[in-house]
Coordinates of C-alpha atoms and ligand atoms in Angstrom, one line a residue:
X1 CA 107.4 106.1 110.0
X2 CA 107.8 102.5 111.0
X3 CA 110.4 100.4 112.7
X4 CA 109.9 97.6 110.3
X5 CA 112.9 96.9 108.2
X6 CA 112.5 96.9 104.4
X7 CA 111.9 93.5 102.9
X8 CA 114.9 91.3 102.4
X9 CA 115.1 90.2 98.8
X10 CA 115.8 86.7 100.1
X11 CA 118.3 86.0 97.4
X12 CA 121.4 86.9 99.3
X13 CA 121.8 90.3 97.7
X14 CA 121.0 92.2 100.8
X15 CA 124.6 92.4 101.9
X16 CA 126.3 95.6 103.0
X17 CA 127.8 96.1 99.5
X18 CA 124.3 96.5 98.0
X19 CA 123.9 99.6 100.1
X20 CA 127.4 101.0 100.4
X21 CA 127.7 101.3 96.6
X22 CA 125.2 104.2 97.0
X23 CA 127.8 106.0 99.2
X24 CA 129.9 106.8 96.1
X25 CA 129.9 110.5 95.2
X26 CA 128.6 109.7 91.7
X27 CA 126.1 107.1 92.7
X28 CA 122.8 107.3 90.8
X29 CA 119.8 106.1 92.8
X30 CA 117.1 106.2 90.0
X31 CA 118.9 104.6 87.1
X32 CA 117.1 104.7 83.8
X33 CA 114.9 107.7 84.8
X34 CA 116.1 111.1 83.6
X35 CA 114.7 114.6 84.1
X36 CA 111.0 114.4 83.4
X37 CA 110.2 116.3 80.2
X38 CA 107.1 118.3 79.2
X39 CA 105.5 116.4 76.3
X40 CA 102.0 117.8 75.7
X41 CA 101.3 115.4 72.8
X42 CA 102.1 112.2 74.8
X43 CA 99.7 109.4 74.6
X44 CA 97.8 107.8 77.6
X45 CA 100.3 105.1 78.3
X46 CA 103.2 107.6 78.7
X47 CA 103.1 108.4 82.4
X48 CA 106.7 109.4 82.9
X49 CA 106.2 112.8 81.1
X50 CA 104.3 116.0 81.9
X51 CA 101.4 116.4 79.6
X52 CA 100.1 119.6 81.3
X53 CA 102.7 120.9 83.8
X54 CA 104.9 123.3 81.9
X55 CA 107.0 125.0 84.6
X56 CA 107.8 128.2 82.8
X57 CA 104.5 128.7 81.1
X58 CA 102.9 132.0 82.2
X59 CA 99.3 131.9 83.4
X60 CA 97.7 135.1 84.7
X61 CA 101.0 136.9 85.1
X62 CA 103.0 134.1 86.9
X63 CA 104.6 130.9 85.7
X64 CA 103.0 127.6 86.6
X65 CA 106.0 126.9 88.8
X66 CA 105.3 130.2 90.8
X67 CA 101.6 129.4 91.2
X68 CA 101.9 125.8 92.1
X69 CA 105.1 125.7 94.2
X70 CA 105.1 121.9 94.3
X71 CA 106.9 120.2 97.2
X72 CA 107.8 116.5 97.9
X73 CA 107.4 115.3 101.4
X74 CA 110.2 113.2 102.8
X75 CA 108.2 111.1 105.3
X76 CA 106.0 109.2 102.8
X77 CA 108.3 109.2 99.8
X78 CA 111.6 108.4 101.5
X79 CA 110.5 106.8 104.9
X80 CA 107.3 105.0 103.8
X81 CA 107.7 101.3 103.8
X82 CA 104.2 100.2 102.7
X83 CA 103.6 98.6 106.2
X84 CA 100.0 98.9 107.4
X85 CA 98.3 97.6 110.5
X86 CA 97.7 94.3 108.8
X87 CA 100.9 93.8 106.8
X88 CA 104.6 94.1 106.7
X89 CA 106.6 96.4 104.5
X90 CA 106.3 96.0 100.7
X91 CA 108.4 98.9 99.4
X92 CA 112.0 97.9 98.8
X93 CA 114.3 100.8 98.2
X94 CA 117.7 99.5 97.1
X95 CA 119.7 102.2 99.0
X96 CA 117.8 101.7 102.3
X97 CA 119.1 99.0 104.6
X98 CA 116.3 99.7 107.2
X99 CA 118.9 100.6 109.9
X100 CA 118.7 103.6 112.1
X101 CA 122.2 104.7 111.2
X102 CA 123.5 108.0 110.0
X103 CA 125.0 106.4 106.9
X104 CA 121.5 105.2 105.9
X105 CA 120.0 108.6 106.7
X106 CA 122.6 110.2 104.4
X107 CA 121.9 107.8 101.6
X108 CA 118.2 108.5 101.8
X109 CA 118.8 112.2 101.7
X110 CA 121.0 112.0 98.7
X111 CA 118.4 109.8 97.0
X112 CA 115.8 112.4 97.9
X113 CA 117.6 115.3 96.2
X114 CA 118.2 113.2 93.0
X115 CA 114.4 112.5 93.0
X116 CA 113.4 116.2 93.5
X117 CA 115.8 117.3 90.8
X118 CA 114.7 114.7 88.2
X119 CA 111.1 115.5 89.0
X120 CA 111.8 119.2 88.6
X121 CA 110.2 120.1 92.0
X122 CA 111.8 123.1 93.7
X123 CA 110.7 122.4 97.3
X124 CA 110.8 119.6 100.0
X125 CA 109.4 119.2 103.5
X126 CA 110.4 117.0 106.4
X127 CA 109.8 116.1 110.1
X128 CA 112.9 116.3 112.2
X129 CA 112.8 112.5 112.9
X130 CA 112.4 111.6 109.2
X131 CA 115.8 112.9 108.3
X132 CA 118.0 112.0 111.3
X133 CA 117.8 109.1 113.8
X134 CA 116.7 109.9 117.4
X135 CA 119.6 109.2 119.8
X136 CA 119.7 108.0 123.4
X137 CA 119.6 111.5 124.7
X138 CA 118.3 114.9 123.4
X139 CA 121.9 116.0 123.0
X140 CA 122.8 113.0 120.8
X141 CA 119.5 113.5 118.8
X142 CA 120.4 117.2 118.2
X143 CA 123.9 116.3 117.2
X144 CA 122.5 113.9 114.6
X145 CA 120.3 116.7 113.3
X146 CA 123.2 119.1 113.0
X147 CA 125.2 116.6 111.0
X148 CA 122.3 115.7 108.7
X149 CA 121.3 119.3 108.1
X150 CA 124.9 120.2 107.1
X151 CA 124.4 117.6 104.3
X152 CA 120.9 118.9 103.5
X153 CA 122.3 122.5 103.3
X154 CA 125.0 121.3 100.9
X155 CA 122.5 119.4 98.7
X156 CA 120.1 122.4 98.7
X157 CA 122.9 124.7 97.5
X158 CA 124.0 122.2 94.9
X159 CA 120.5 121.6 93.4
X160 CA 118.7 124.9 94.1
X161 CA 115.9 122.9 95.9
X162 CA 114.5 124.8 98.8
X163 CA 112.8 123.9 102.1
X164 CA 109.1 124.7 101.9
X165 CA 108.7 123.8 105.6
X166 CA 110.1 121.7 108.4
X167 CA 108.1 120.3 111.3
X168 CA 108.7 118.4 114.5
X169 CA 107.4 114.9 115.0
X170 CA 105.6 115.2 118.3
X171 CA 103.4 112.2 117.9
X172 CA 105.4 109.0 117.1
X173 CA 107.6 108.5 120.2
X174 CA 105.8 106.8 123.2
X175 CA 106.6 109.8 125.4
X176 CA 104.0 111.7 123.4
X177 CA 101.2 109.1 123.7
X178 CA 99.1 111.5 125.8
X179 CA 100.0 114.6 123.8
X180 CA 103.0 117.0 123.5
X181 CA 101.9 120.6 123.8
X182 CA 98.7 119.6 125.6
X183 CA 100.3 116.8 127.8
X184 CA 99.5 117.3 131.5
X185 CA 103.0 116.1 132.4
X186 CA 105.2 119.2 132.5
X187 CA 108.3 117.1 131.9
X188 CA 106.9 115.9 128.6
X189 CA 105.7 119.4 127.7
X190 CA 109.3 120.7 128.4
X191 CA 110.7 117.9 126.2
X192 CA 108.4 118.9 123.3
X193 CA 109.5 122.5 123.8
X194 CA 113.1 121.6 123.6
X195 CA 112.3 119.6 120.4
X196 CA 110.5 122.6 118.8
X197 CA 113.3 124.9 119.8
X198 CA 115.8 122.8 117.9
X199 CA 113.3 122.4 115.0
X200 CA 113.0 126.1 114.6
X201 CA 116.8 126.4 114.7
X202 CA 117.3 123.9 111.9
X203 CA 114.4 125.4 109.9
X204 CA 116.3 128.7 110.1
X205 CA 119.6 127.1 109.1
X206 CA 118.0 125.6 106.0
X207 CA 116.1 128.7 105.1
X208 CA 112.7 127.1 105.5
X209 CA 109.9 129.3 104.2
X210 CA 107.4 128.0 106.8
X211 CA 107.2 125.8 109.9
X212 CA 104.3 123.5 110.5
X213 CA 102.6 122.2 113.7
X214 CA 100.4 119.2 113.3
X215 CA 99.1 118.0 116.7
X216 CA 98.4 114.4 116.1
X217 CA 98.2 113.5 119.8
X218 CA 96.7 116.8 120.9
X219 CA 93.2 115.8 121.7
X220 CA 91.5 113.0 123.6
X221 CA 90.3 109.4 123.5
X222 CA 88.0 109.8 126.4
X223 CA 86.6 112.9 128.1
X224 CA 86.7 110.9 131.4
X225 CA 90.4 111.6 131.9
X226 CA 90.7 115.0 130.2
X227 CA 90.4 118.6 131.2
X228 CA 89.9 120.2 127.8
X229 CA 90.2 123.9 128.7
X230 CA 93.5 123.3 130.6
X231 CA 94.9 121.3 127.6
X232 CA 93.8 123.9 125.1
X233 CA 95.3 126.7 127.3
X234 CA 98.5 124.8 127.5
X235 CA 98.6 124.3 123.8
X236 CA 98.0 128.1 123.3
X237 CA 100.9 128.8 125.7
X238 CA 103.1 126.4 123.8
X239 CA 102.3 128.1 120.5
X240 CA 103.0 131.5 122.0
X241 CA 106.4 130.3 123.2
X242 CA 107.2 129.0 119.7
X243 CA 106.2 132.3 118.1
X244 CA 108.4 134.2 120.6
X245 CA 111.4 131.9 120.0
X246 CA 111.0 132.3 116.2
X247 CA 111.3 136.1 116.7
X248 CA 114.2 135.7 119.1
X249 CA 116.3 133.7 116.7
X250 CA 115.3 135.8 113.7
X251 CA 113.6 133.0 111.8
X252 CA 111.3 134.6 109.2
X253 CA 109.2 131.6 108.0
X254 CA 105.5 131.6 108.5
X255 CA 104.2 129.4 111.4
X256 CA 101.4 127.1 110.3
X257 CA 98.9 124.9 112.1
X258 CA 97.5 121.9 110.2
X259 CA 94.0 120.9 111.2
X260 CA 92.8 117.3 111.4
X261 CA 89.7 116.0 113.2
X262 CA 90.8 112.6 114.3
X263 CA 93.4 109.8 113.7
X264 CA 95.4 109.0 115.7
X265 CA 93.3 110.6 118.6
X266 CA 89.5 110.1 118.6
X267 CA 89.1 113.8 118.9
X268 CA 91.8 116.2 117.8
X269 CA 91.6 119.7 119.1
X270 CA 92.6 121.3 115.7
X271 CA 89.4 119.7 114.2
X272 CA 89.1 121.8 111.0
X273 CA 89.9 125.2 109.6
X274 CA 87.2 127.1 111.5
X275 CA 88.1 125.4 114.8
X276 CA 91.7 126.5 114.4
X277 CA 90.7 130.0 113.3
X278 CA 88.4 130.2 116.4
X279 CA 91.2 128.9 118.6
X280 CA 93.8 131.4 117.2
X281 CA 91.4 134.3 117.7
X282 CA 90.3 133.2 121.2
X283 CA 93.9 133.0 122.3
X284 CA 95.0 136.1 120.3
X285 CA 97.4 134.2 118.2
X286 CA 95.9 135.0 114.8
X287 CA 98.7 137.4 113.8
X288 CA 101.4 134.7 114.6
X289 CA 100.0 131.7 112.7
X290 CA 98.3 130.7 109.5
X291 CA 96.9 127.3 108.4
X292 CA 98.3 124.4 106.4
X293 CA 95.3 122.7 105.0
X294 CA 95.2 119.1 104.0
X295 CA 92.1 118.2 102.0
X296 CA 92.1 114.5 103.2
X297 CA 91.8 115.9 106.7
X298 CA 89.0 118.2 105.5
X299 CA 87.0 115.3 104.2
X300 CA 87.6 113.3 107.4
X301 CA 86.0 116.3 109.2
X302 CA 82.9 115.7 107.1
X303 CA 83.4 118.7 104.7
X304 CA 83.8 118.9 100.9
X305 CA 87.3 118.6 99.5
X306 CA 87.8 122.4 99.0
X307 CA 85.9 123.6 102.1
X308 CA 88.8 124.3 104.5
X309 CA 90.9 125.9 101.8
X310 CA 88.0 128.3 101.0
X311 CA 87.3 129.0 104.7
X312 CA 91.0 129.6 105.6
X313 CA 91.4 131.8 102.6
X314 CA 88.3 133.8 103.4
X315 CA 89.9 134.8 106.7
X316 CA 93.2 135.6 105.1
X317 CA 94.8 132.6 106.9
X318 CA 95.5 130.1 104.1
X319 CA 99.2 129.6 104.3
X320 CA 99.9 126.3 102.6
X321 CA 98.3 123.1 101.3
X322 CA 99.1 119.5 101.9
X323 CA 97.9 118.5 98.5
X324 CA 96.4 115.0 98.7
X325 CA 93.1 113.2 98.7
X326 CA 91.3 110.5 100.6
X327 CA 89.2 107.9 99.1
X328 CA 85.6 109.2 99.2
X329 CA 84.3 105.7 100.2
X330 CA 86.8 105.2 103.0
X331 CA 86.8 106.9 106.4
X332 CA 90.4 107.3 107.1
X333 CA 93.5 109.2 106.1
X334 CA 94.7 107.4 102.9
X335 CA 97.0 110.1 101.8
X336 CA 96.6 109.4 98.1
X337 CA 97.9 111.5 95.3
X338 CA 95.3 114.0 94.1
X339 CA 94.1 113.0 90.6
X340 CA 90.7 114.7 90.5
X341 CA 90.7 117.7 88.1
X342 CA 87.5 119.2 89.4
X343 CA 88.8 119.3 93.0
X344 CA 92.1 120.8 91.8
X345 CA 90.2 123.4 89.8
X346 CA 88.3 124.6 92.9
X347 CA 91.5 124.7 95.0
X348 CA 93.3 126.6 92.3
X349 CA 90.4 129.1 91.9
X350 CA 90.8 130.0 95.6
X351 CA 94.6 130.2 95.3
X352 CA 94.4 132.5 92.3
X353 CA 91.8 134.6 94.1
X354 CA 94.2 135.2 97.0
X355 CA 97.0 135.9 94.5
X356 CA 99.0 132.8 95.3
X357 CA 100.2 130.7 98.2
X358 CA 103.7 132.1 98.6
X359 CA 105.5 131.5 100.9
X360 CA 103.4 128.3 101.1
X361 CA 103.0 125.8 98.4
X362 CA 101.4 122.5 97.3
X363 CA 103.1 119.9 99.3
X364 CA 102.4 116.3 98.3
X365 CA 101.7 114.7 101.7
X366 CA 100.9 111.6 99.8
X367 CA 102.1 108.0 99.6
X368 CA 102.1 105.5 96.8
X369 CA 99.9 102.5 97.5
X370 CA 101.7 99.6 99.2
X371 CA 101.1 97.6 96.1
X372 CA 102.9 100.3 93.9
X373 CA 106.3 98.7 94.5
X374 CA 108.3 99.9 91.5
X375 CA 110.7 102.9 91.9
X376 CA 109.1 104.4 88.8
X377 CA 105.8 104.6 90.8
X378 CA 107.4 107.2 93.0
X379 CA 107.7 109.4 89.9
X380 CA 104.5 108.5 88.1
X381 CA 102.4 109.4 91.2
X382 CA 103.9 112.8 91.6
X383 CA 103.8 113.5 87.9
X384 CA 100.1 112.5 87.7
X385 CA 99.2 114.9 90.7
X386 CA 101.3 117.7 89.2
X387 CA 99.5 117.4 85.9
X388 CA 96.2 117.4 87.7
X389 CA 97.0 120.7 89.4
X390 CA 98.4 122.2 86.2
X391 CA 95.0 121.4 84.6
X392 CA 93.2 122.8 87.7
X393 CA 95.3 126.0 87.3
X394 CA 94.4 126.4 83.7
X395 CA 90.7 125.7 84.3
X396 CA 90.6 128.1 87.2
X397 CA 92.3 130.9 85.2
X398 CA 89.8 130.4 82.5
X399 CA 86.9 130.6 84.9
X400 CA 88.2 133.8 86.4
X401 CA 89.1 135.3 83.0
X402 CA 85.7 134.7 81.5
X403 CA 84.0 135.7 84.7
X404 CA 80.8 133.9 83.9
X405 CA 80.7 132.0 87.1
X406 CA 81.8 134.8 89.4
X407 CA 79.4 137.2 87.7
X408 CA 76.6 134.7 88.3
X409 CA 77.0 134.9 92.1
X410 CA 77.1 138.7 92.0
X411 CA 74.2 138.9 89.6
X412 CA 72.2 136.5 91.7
X413 CA 72.5 138.8 94.7
X414 CA 71.5 141.9 92.7
X415 CA 68.5 140.2 91.0
X416 CA 67.3 138.3 94.0
X417 CA 68.0 140.7 96.9
X418 CA 64.5 140.4 98.4
X419 CA 64.1 137.5 100.8
X420 CA 61.6 135.6 98.6
X421 CA 61.9 132.0 97.7
X422 CA 64.0 131.7 94.6
X423 CA 66.2 129.2 93.0
X424 CA 69.8 128.7 94.3
X425 CA 70.5 127.2 90.9
X426 CA 73.1 124.7 92.2
X427 CA 72.7 122.5 89.2
X428 CA 73.2 125.4 86.8
X429 CA 76.4 126.3 88.7
X430 CA 77.6 122.7 88.6
X431 CA 76.9 122.5 84.9
X432 CA 78.9 125.7 84.4
X433 CA 81.8 124.3 86.4
X434 CA 81.7 121.1 84.3
X435 CA 82.1 123.2 81.2
X436 CA 85.6 124.2 82.4
X437 CA 87.0 120.8 83.8
Ligands
LIG1 C1 99.3 113.6 109.3 C2 99.9 114.7 108.5 C3 101.3 115.1 108.9 C4 101.5 116.6 108.8 C5 102.9 116.9 109.3 O1 98.0 113.3 108.9 O2 99.3 115.2 107.6 O3 102.1 114.4 108.1 O4 101.4 117.0 107.5 O5 103.2 116.4 110.6
LIG2 CO1 99.8 116.8 106.3

């Protein structure tokens, strides 16, 4: 989310007409790109087709679509500009004039639904502030949200695309610089509460299947100005109020907390899966919340790609996945599209073992690189990641069907029950895994 305006083309074509032509009811945003077909025999240069993701193909009793429950995130894909701390926006979207107007917000939304439909993805996700501009007052902001969610509801009905989850942006506005739920200023805490109240109401209106909390500013930069137990207790109280309000309004979606160790804060309280599980159990919230795991956050916490997914699932608390990847040689949240088949196989093995993610899904919290400036790159990136997870699903199904790897773990315990030094056979296990990927 950036206040930078998209690049001007510099050729005089950035006049109002360039954008308002997209206001027409029959306007097409992605001209030249149709519904993405399944083409298993496609060659390596054909990247606008699915070579592995075949939505209706049945794998272990469910269709690929049912296992994978892919979702497009609105913030990166329709609000990302390519700006980074060192450079201005690079991504020009012909319908987006960079303004904070409702007209622009509506154009983006309609572009979004055309994109979801052409891609063949059945779910989307958003932050409140991605879809509707923040007004001068809370009342004005909420009115904007009402108007935009009317349009979203209409587009959902028309296309059959559903809302995997909604969330509140409690981190971008300066009022939240010292936190939202954990902010020591009661006025700010109350503001955050009002924002979440509205967030839950629009989630209900749009039939969201989940609701996410990511506490980007809930943590500290220096322990010298922070009382950690007070802040954690305030956070727990905030979550309890959200769970109570969910019940009060009859919203049935699952509440999810998304761990991340750092960035933007130096230390984020929801460090990783086990930290959140411990927090939920300590404050007796484990029956109200599950976890939304993002592997790029897991690797930032110093764990292997699949670690948090496996840990959350082991405790029955894996609710959904923000399916992305970091760059193993970089230490920050690069939010890349997941293209590693071995990682996808390990994730899908855990998901099959818990019999699916529903009502969660695989949400692509990913952004195209700032150098990937073509509109087609928006499609190619999602298709590549969907094919990766389709391959991961097939591989994991084969691993479980053949049972060689799972039997190996059981057999090892039976054969080596005595506490004598014996081989853990890691390389043997890795070689077996490589057989499947
Ligand atoms: C930030 C992040 C968020 C959450 C939703 O790293 O992952 O986009 O997924 O707020
Ligand atoms: Co995320």
